[in-house]
JSON list of C-alpha atoms in Angstrom, two decimals:
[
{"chain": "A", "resi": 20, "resn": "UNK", "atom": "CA", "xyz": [128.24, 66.73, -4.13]},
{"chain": "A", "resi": 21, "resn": "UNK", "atom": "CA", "xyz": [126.89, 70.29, -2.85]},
{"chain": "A", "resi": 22, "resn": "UNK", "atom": "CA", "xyz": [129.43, 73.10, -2.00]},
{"chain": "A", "resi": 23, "resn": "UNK", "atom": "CA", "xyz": [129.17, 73.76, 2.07]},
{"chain": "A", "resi": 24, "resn": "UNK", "atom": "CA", "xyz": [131.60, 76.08, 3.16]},
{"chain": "A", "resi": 25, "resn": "UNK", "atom": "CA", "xyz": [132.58, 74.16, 6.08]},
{"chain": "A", "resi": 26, "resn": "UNK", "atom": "CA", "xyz": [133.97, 71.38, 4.24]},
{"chain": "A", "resi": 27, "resn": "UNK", "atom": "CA", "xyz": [137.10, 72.78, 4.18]},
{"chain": "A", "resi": 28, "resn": "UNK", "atom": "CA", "xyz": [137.80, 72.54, 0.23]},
{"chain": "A", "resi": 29, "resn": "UNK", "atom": "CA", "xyz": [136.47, 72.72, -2.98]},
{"chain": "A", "resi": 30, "resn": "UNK", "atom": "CA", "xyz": [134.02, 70.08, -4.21]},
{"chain": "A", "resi": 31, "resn": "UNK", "atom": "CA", "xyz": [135.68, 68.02, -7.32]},
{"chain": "A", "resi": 32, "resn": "UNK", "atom": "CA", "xyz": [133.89, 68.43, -10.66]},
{"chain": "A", "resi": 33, "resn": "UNK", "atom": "CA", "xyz": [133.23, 64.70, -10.58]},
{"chain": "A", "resi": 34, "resn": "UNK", "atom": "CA", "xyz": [131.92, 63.07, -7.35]},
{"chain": "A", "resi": 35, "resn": "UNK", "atom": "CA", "xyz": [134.69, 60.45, -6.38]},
{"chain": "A", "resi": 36, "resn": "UNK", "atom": "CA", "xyz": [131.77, 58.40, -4.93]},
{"chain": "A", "resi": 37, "resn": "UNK", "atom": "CA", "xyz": [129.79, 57.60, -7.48]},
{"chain": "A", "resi": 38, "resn": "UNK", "atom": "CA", "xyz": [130.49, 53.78, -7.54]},
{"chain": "A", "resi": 39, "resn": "UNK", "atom": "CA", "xyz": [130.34, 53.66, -3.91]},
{"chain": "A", "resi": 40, "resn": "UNK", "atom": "CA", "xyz": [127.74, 52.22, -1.92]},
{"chain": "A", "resi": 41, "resn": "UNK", "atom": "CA", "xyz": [125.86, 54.91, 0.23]},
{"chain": "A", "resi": 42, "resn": "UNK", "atom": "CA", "xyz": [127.77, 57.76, -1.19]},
{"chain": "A", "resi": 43, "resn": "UNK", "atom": "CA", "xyz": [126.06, 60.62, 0.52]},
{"chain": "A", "resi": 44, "resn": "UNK", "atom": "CA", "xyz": [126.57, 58.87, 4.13]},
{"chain": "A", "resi": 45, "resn": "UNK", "atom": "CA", "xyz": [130.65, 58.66, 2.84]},
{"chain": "A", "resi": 46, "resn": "UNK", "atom": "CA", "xyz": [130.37, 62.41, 1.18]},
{"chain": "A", "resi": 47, "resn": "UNK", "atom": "CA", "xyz": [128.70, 64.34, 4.40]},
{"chain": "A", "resi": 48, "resn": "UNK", "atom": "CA", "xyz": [131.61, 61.96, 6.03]},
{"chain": "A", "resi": 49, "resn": "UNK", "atom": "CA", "xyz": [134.07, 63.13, 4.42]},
{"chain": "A", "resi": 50, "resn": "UNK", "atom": "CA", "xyz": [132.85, 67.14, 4.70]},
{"chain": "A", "resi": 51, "resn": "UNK", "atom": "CA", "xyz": [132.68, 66.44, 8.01]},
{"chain": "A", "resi": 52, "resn": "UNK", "atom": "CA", "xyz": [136.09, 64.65, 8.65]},
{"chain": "A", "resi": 53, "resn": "UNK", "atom": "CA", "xyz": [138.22, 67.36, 6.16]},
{"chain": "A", "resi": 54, "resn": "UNK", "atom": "CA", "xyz": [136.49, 70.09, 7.86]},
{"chain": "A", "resi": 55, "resn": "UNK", "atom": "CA", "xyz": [137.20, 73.20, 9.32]},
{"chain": "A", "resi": 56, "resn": "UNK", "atom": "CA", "xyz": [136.16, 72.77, 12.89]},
{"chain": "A", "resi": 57, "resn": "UNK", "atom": "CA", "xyz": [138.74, 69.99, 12.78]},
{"chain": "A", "resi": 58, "resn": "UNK", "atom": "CA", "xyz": [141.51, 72.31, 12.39]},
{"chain": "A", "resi": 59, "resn": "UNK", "atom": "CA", "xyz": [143.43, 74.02, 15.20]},
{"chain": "A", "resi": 60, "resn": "UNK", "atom": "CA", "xyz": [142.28, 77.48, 13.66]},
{"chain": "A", "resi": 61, "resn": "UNK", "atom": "CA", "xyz": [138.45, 76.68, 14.11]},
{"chain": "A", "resi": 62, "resn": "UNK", "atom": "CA", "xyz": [136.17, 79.45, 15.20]},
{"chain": "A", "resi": 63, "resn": "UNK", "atom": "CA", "xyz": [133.29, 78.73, 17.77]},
{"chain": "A", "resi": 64, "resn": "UNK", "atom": "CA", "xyz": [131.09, 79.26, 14.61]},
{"chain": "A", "resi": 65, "resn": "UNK", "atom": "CA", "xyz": [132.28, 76.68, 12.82]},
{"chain": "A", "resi": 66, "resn": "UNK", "atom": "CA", "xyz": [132.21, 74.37, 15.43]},
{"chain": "A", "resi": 67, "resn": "UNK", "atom": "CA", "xyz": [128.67, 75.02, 16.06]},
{"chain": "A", "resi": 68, "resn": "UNK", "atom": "CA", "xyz": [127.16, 74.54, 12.56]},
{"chain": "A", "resi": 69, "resn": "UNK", "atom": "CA", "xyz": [129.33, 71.15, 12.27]},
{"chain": "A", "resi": 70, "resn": "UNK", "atom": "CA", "xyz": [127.66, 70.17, 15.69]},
{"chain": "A", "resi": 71, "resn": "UNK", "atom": "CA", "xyz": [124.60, 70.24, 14.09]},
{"chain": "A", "resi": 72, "resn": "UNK", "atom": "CA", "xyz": [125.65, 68.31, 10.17]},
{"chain": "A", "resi": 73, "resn": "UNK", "atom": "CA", "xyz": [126.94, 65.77, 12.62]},
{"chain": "A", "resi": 74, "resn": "UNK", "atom": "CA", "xyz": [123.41, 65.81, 14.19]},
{"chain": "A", "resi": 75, "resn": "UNK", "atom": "CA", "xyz": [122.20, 65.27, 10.54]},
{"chain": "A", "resi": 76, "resn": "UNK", "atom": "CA", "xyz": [124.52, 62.76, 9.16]},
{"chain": "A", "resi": 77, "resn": "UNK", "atom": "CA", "xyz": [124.07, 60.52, 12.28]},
{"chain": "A", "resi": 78, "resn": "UNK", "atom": "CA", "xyz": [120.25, 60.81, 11.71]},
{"chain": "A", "resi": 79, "resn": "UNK", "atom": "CA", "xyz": [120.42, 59.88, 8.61]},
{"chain": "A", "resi": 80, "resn": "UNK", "atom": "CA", "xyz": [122.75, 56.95, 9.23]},
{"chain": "A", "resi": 81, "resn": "UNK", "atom": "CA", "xyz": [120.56, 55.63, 11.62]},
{"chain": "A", "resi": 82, "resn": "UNK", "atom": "CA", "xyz": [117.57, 55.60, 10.00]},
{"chain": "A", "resi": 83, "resn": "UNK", "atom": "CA", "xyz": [119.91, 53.40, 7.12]},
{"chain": "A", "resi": 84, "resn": "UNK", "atom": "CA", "xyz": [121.08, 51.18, 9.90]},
{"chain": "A", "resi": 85, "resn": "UNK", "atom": "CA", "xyz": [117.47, 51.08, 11.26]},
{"chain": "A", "resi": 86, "resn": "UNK", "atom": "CA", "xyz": [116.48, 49.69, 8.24]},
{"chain": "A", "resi": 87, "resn": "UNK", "atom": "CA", "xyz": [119.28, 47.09, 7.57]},
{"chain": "A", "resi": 88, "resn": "UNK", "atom": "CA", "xyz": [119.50, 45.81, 10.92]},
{"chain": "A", "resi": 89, "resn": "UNK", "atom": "CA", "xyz": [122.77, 45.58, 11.18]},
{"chain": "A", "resi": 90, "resn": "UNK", "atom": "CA", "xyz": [123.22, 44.95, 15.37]},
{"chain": "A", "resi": 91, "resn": "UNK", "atom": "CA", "xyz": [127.27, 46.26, 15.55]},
{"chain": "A", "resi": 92, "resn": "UNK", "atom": "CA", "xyz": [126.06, 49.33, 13.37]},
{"chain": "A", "resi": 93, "resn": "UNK", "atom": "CA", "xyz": [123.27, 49.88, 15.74]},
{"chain": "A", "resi": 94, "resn": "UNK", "atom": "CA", "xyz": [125.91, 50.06, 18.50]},
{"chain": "A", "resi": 95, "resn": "UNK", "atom": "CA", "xyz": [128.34, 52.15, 17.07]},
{"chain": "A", "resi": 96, "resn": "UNK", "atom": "CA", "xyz": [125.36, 54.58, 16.21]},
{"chain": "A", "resi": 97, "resn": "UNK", "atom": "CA", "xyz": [124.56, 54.26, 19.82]},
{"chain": "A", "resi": 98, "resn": "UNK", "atom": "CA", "xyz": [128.05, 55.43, 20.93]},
{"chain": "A", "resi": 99, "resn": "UNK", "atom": "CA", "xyz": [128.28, 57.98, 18.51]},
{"chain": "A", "resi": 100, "resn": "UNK", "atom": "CA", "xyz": [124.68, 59.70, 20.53]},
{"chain": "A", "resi": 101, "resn": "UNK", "atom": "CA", "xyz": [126.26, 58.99, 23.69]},
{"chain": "A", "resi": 102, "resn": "UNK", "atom": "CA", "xyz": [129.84, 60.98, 22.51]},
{"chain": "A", "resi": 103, "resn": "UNK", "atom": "CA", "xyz": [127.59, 63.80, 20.66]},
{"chain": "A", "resi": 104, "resn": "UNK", "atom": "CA", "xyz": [125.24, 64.53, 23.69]},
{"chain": "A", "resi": 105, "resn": "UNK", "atom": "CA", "xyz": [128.28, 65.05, 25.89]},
{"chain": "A", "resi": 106, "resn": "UNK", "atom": "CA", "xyz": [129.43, 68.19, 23.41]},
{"chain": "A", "resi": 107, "resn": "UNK", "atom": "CA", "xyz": [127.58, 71.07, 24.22]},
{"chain": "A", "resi": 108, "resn": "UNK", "atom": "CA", "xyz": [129.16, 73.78, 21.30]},
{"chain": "A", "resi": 109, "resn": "UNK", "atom": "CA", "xyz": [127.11, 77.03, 23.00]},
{"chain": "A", "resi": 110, "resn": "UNK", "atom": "CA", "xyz": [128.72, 76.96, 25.96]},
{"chain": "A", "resi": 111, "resn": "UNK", "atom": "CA", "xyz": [132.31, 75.10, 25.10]},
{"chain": "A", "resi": 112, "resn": "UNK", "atom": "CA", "xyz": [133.00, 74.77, 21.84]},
{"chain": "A", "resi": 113, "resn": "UNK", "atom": "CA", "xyz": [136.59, 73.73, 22.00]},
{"chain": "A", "resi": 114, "resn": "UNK", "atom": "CA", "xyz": [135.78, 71.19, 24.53]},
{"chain": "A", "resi": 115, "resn": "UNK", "atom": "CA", "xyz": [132.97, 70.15, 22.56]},
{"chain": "A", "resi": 116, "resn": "UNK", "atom": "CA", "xyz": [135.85, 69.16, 19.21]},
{"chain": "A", "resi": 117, "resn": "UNK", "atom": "CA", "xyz": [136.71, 65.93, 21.91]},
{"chain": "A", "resi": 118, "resn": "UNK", "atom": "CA", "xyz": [133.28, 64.84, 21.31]},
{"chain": "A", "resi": 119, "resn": "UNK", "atom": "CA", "xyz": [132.09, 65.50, 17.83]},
{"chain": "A", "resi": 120, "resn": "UNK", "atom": "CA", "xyz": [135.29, 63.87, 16.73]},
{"chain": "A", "resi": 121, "resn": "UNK", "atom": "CA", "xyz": [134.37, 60.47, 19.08]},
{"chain": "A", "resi": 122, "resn": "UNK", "atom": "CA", "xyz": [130.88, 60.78, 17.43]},
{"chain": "A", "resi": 123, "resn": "UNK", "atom": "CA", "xyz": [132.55, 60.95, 13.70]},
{"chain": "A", "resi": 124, "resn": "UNK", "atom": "CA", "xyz": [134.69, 58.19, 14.26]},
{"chain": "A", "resi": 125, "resn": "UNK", "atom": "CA", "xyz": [131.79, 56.18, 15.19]},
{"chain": "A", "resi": 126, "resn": "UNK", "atom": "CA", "xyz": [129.43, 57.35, 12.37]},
{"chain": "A", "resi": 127, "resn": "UNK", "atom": "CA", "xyz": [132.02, 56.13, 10.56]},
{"chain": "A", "resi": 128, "resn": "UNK", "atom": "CA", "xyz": [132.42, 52.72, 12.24]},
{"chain": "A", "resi": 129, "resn": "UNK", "atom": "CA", "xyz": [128.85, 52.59, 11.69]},
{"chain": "A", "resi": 130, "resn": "UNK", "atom": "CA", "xyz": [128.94, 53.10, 7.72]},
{"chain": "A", "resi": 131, "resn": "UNK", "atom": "CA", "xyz": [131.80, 50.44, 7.28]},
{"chain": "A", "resi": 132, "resn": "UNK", "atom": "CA", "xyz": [129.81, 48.03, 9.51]},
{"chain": "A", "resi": 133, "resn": "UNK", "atom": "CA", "xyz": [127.02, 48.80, 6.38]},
{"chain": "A", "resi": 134, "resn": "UNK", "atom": "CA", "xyz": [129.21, 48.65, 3.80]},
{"chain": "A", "resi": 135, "resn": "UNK", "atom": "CA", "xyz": [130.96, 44.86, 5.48]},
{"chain": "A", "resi": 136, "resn": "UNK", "atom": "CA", "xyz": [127.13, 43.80, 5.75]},
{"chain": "A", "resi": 137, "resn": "UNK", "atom": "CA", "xyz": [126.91, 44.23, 1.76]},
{"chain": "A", "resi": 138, "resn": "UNK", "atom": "CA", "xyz": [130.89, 42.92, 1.15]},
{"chain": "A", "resi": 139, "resn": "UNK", "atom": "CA", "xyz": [131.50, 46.22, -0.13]},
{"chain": "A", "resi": 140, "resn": "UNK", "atom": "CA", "xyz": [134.62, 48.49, 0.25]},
{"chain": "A", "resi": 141, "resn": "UNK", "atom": "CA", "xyz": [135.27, 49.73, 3.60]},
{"chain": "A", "resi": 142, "resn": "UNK", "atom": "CA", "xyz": [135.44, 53.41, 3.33]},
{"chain": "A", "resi": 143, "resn": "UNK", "atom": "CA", "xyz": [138.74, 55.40, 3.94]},
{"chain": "A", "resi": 144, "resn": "UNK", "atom": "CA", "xyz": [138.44, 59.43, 3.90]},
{"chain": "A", "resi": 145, "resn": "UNK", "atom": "CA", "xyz": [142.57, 59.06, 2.87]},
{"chain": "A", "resi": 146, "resn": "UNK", "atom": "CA", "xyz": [141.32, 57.30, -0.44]},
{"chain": "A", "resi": 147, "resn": "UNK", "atom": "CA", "xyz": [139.38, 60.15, -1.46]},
{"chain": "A", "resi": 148, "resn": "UNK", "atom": "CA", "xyz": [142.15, 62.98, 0.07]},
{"chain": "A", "resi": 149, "resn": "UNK", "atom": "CA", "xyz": [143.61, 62.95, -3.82]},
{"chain": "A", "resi": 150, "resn": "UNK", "atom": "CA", "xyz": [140.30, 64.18, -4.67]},
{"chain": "A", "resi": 151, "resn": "UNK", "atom": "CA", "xyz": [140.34, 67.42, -2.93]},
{"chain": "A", "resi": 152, "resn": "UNK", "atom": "CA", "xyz": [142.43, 70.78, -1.84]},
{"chain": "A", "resi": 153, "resn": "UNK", "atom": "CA", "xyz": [143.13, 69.20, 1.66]},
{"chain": "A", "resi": 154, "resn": "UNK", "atom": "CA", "xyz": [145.43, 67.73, 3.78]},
{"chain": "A", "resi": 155, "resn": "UNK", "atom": "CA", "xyz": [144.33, 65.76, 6.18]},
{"chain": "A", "resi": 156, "resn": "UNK", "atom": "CA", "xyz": [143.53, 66.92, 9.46]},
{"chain": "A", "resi": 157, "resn": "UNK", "atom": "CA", "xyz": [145.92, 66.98, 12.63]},
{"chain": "A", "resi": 158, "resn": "UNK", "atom": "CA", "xyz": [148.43, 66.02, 9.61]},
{"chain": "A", "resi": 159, "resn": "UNK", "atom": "CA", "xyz": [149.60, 69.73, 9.27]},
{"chain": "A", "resi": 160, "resn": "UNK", "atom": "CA", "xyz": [150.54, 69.91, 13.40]},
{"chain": "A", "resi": 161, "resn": "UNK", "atom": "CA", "xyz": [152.82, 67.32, 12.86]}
]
């Protein structure tokens, strides 16, 4: 795992996902999903620069699904480019947070729909919480 300052905690000395299948796809998940711009705090910044590692972890998850050929992946990838290209983060970043989360929650439809193709373990970002300085986001508004 690589420090980003976004993340929203510190990276574990061990990667918890090494015996996972597709562990960067779950790891940029999971930076994504304990992040910052996820937080009721966020700045525009942050919100911005997480606009575009969403860009880059759905890219990257579609080039995976591309290659499996994995139909109900292929459509949640789809959905999650249809929720991402209605966030526009210059002009409305706090609008935008609606969006980017839709798209996450697909990206990570699409990754479990990978990880069912290959009877794997479903991934769960609350498996790997112990893992990291975090609490789970929208848990700390409740």
């Amino acid at each position: 795992m690589e420090e980003d300052t976004d993340a929203g905690f510190k990276i574990p000395s061990q990667c918890p996902y090494l015996n996972a299948l597709y562990p960067e796809l779950c790891s940029l998940h999971d930076k994504l999903y304990f992040g910052k711009w996820r937080k009721m705090e966020a700045n525009p910044n942050e919100i911005k620069r997480a606009y575009a590692k969403l860009d880059q972890l759905l890219s990257q998850v579609k080039e995976i699904v591309r290659e499996e050929n994995i139909l109900q992946a292929r459509q949640d990838v789809q959905k999650a480019w249809d929720a991402l290209a209605m966030a526009n983060p210059d002009d409305e970043p706090y609008v935008s947070v609606q969006h980017m989360d839709q798209a996450l929650s697909y990206i990570h439809h699409a990754i479990n729909d990978l990880l069912q193709e290959k009877q794997a373990k479903l991934h769960s970002p609350a498996d790997y919480e112990m893992h990291y300085d975090v609490v789970l986001p929208f848990k700390e508004d409740l």
